[in-house]
CSV table of C-alpha atoms in Angstrom, one decimal:
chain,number,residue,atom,x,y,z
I,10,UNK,CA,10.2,4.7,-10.5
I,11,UNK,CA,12.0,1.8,-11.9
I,12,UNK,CA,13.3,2.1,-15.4
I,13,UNK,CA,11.4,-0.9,-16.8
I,14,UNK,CA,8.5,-1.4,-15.1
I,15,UNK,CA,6.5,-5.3,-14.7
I,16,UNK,CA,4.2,-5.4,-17.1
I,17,UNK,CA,1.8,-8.6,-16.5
I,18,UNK,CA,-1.1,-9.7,-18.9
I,19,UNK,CA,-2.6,-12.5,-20.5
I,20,UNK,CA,-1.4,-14.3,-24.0
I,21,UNK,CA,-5.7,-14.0,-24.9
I,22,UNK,CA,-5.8,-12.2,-28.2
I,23,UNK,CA,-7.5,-9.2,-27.1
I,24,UNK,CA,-4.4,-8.3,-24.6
I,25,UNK,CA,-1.7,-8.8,-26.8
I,26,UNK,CA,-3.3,-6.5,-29.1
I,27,UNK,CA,-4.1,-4.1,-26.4
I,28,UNK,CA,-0.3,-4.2,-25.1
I,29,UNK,CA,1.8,-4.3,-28.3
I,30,UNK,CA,2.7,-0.8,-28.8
I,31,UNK,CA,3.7,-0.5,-25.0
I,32,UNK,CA,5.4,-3.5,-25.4
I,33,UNK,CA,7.4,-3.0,-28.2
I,34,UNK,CA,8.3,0.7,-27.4
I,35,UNK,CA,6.1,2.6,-29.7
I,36,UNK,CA,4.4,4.4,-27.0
I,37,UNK,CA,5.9,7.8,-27.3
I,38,UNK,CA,7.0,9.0,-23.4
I,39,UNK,CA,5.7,5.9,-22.3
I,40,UNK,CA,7.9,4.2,-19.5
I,41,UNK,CA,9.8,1.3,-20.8
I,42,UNK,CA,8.0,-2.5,-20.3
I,43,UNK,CA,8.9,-6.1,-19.6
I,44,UNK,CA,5.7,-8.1,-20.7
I,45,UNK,CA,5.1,-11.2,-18.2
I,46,UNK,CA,2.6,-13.9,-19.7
I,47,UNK,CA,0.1,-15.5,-17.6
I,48,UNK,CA,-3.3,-17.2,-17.1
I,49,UNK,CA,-5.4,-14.6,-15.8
I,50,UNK,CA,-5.0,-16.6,-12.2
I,51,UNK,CA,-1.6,-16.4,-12.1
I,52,UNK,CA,-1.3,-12.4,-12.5
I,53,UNK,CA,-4.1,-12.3,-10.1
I,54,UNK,CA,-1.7,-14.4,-7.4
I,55,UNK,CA,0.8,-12.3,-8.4
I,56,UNK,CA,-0.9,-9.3,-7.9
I,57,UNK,CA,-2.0,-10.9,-4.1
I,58,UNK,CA,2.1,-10.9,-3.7
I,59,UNK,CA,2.8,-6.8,-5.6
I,60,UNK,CA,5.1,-8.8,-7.7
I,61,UNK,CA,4.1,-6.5,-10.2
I,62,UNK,CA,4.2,-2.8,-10.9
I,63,UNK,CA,1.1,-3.0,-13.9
I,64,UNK,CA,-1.2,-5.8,-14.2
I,65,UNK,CA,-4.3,-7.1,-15.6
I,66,UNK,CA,-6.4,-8.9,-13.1
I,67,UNK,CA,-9.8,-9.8,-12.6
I,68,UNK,CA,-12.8,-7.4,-11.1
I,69,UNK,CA,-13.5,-9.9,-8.7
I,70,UNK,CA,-9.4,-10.2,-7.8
I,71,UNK,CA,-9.5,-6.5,-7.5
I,72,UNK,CA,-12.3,-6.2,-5.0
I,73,UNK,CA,-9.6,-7.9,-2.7
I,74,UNK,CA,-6.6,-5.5,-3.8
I,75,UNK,CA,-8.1,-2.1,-4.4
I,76,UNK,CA,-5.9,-0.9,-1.4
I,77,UNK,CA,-2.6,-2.0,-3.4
I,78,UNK,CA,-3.5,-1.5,-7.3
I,79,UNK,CA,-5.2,1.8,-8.7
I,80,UNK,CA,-7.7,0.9,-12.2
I,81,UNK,CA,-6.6,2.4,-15.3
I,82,UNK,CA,-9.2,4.1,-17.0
I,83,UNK,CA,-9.3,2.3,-19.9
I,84,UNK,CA,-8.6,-1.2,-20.6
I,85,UNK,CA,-11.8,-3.3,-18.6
I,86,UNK,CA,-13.4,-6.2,-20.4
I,87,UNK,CA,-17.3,-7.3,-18.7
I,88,UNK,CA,-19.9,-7.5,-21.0
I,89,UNK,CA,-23.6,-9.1,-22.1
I,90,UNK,CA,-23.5,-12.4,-23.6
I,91,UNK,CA,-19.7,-13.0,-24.0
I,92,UNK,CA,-19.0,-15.2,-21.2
I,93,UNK,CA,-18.6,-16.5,-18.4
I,94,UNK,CA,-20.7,-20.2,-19.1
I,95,UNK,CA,-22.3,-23.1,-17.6
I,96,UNK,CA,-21.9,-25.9,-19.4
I,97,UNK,CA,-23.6,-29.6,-19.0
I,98,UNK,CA,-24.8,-32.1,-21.1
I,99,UNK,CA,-28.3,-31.2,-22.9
I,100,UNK,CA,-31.3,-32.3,-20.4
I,101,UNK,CA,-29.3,-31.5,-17.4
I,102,UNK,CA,-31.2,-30.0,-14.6
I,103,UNK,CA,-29.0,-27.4,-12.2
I,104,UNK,CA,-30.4,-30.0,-9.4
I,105,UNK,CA,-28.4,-32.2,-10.7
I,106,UNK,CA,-25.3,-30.6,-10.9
I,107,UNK,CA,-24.8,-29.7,-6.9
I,108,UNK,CA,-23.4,-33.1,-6.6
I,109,UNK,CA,-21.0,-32.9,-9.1
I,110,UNK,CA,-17.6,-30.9,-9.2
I,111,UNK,CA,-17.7,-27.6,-11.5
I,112,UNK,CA,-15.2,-25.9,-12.9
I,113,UNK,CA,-13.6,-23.1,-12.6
I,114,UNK,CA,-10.6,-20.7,-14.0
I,115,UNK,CA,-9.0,-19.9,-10.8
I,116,UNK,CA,-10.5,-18.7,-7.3
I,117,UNK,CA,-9.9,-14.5,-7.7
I,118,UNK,CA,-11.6,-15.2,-11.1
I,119,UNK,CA,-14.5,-12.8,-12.3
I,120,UNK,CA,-16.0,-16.1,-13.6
I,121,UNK,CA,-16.0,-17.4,-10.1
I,122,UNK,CA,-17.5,-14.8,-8.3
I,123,UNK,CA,-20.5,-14.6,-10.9
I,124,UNK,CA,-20.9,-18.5,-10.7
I,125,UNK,CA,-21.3,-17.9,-6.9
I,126,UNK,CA,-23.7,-15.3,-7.3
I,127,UNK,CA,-25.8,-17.5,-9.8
I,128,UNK,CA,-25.4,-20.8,-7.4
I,129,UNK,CA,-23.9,-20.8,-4.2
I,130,UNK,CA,-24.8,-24.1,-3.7
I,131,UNK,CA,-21.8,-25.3,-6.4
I,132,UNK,CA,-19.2,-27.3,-5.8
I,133,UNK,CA,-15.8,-25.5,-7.3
């Protein structure tokens, strides 16, 4: 094992705050850290590439990687009525979006795969 292992995660509130105490040391017998900052499709690029020993990246991103990354078993964020959204001006019919670009936070994003669930027919 390396002596400081990669550790990649997002600057969003909720990961900082989940990845201080590692970060900062104060993780007793906890192997030492160096934090990388990224947009959640950046580590999940990054992660296509094992450029790094611990990441987050998205459910969707680890469907493709499952063979390369093991899940911790604690530290997933999916929930009910906390994102991802559609967005269009009021009066818009779905119809009328399928001619029009939508977009997206990045390819291997969980957001993606649920938007082409909802609506293949979407132009990303």
């Amino acid at each position: 094992m390396a002596d400081v292992l990669d550790l990649g995660f997002s600057p969003c509130p909720n990961d900082t705050f989940i990845f201080h105490a590692l970060v900062h040391g104060l993780v007793p017998n906890a192997p030492r850290v160096r934090a990388r900052l990224e947009d959640v499709e950046t580590l999940n690029q990054l992660a296509r590439k094992a450029v790094l020993e611990l990441t987050k990246i998205s459910y969707h991103a680890f469907g493709h990687l499952r063979r390369d990354y093991l899940l911790l078993r604690s530290g997933g964020a999916l929930g009910r009525g906390c994102g991802p959204l559609l967005v269009s001006r009021p009066g818009t019919d779905l119809e009328e979006l399928y001619a029009k670009p939508v977009a997206i936070p990045g390819e291997l994003t969980t957001a993606n795969l649920l938007l082409r669930l909802f609506e293949p027919r979407l132009e990303r």
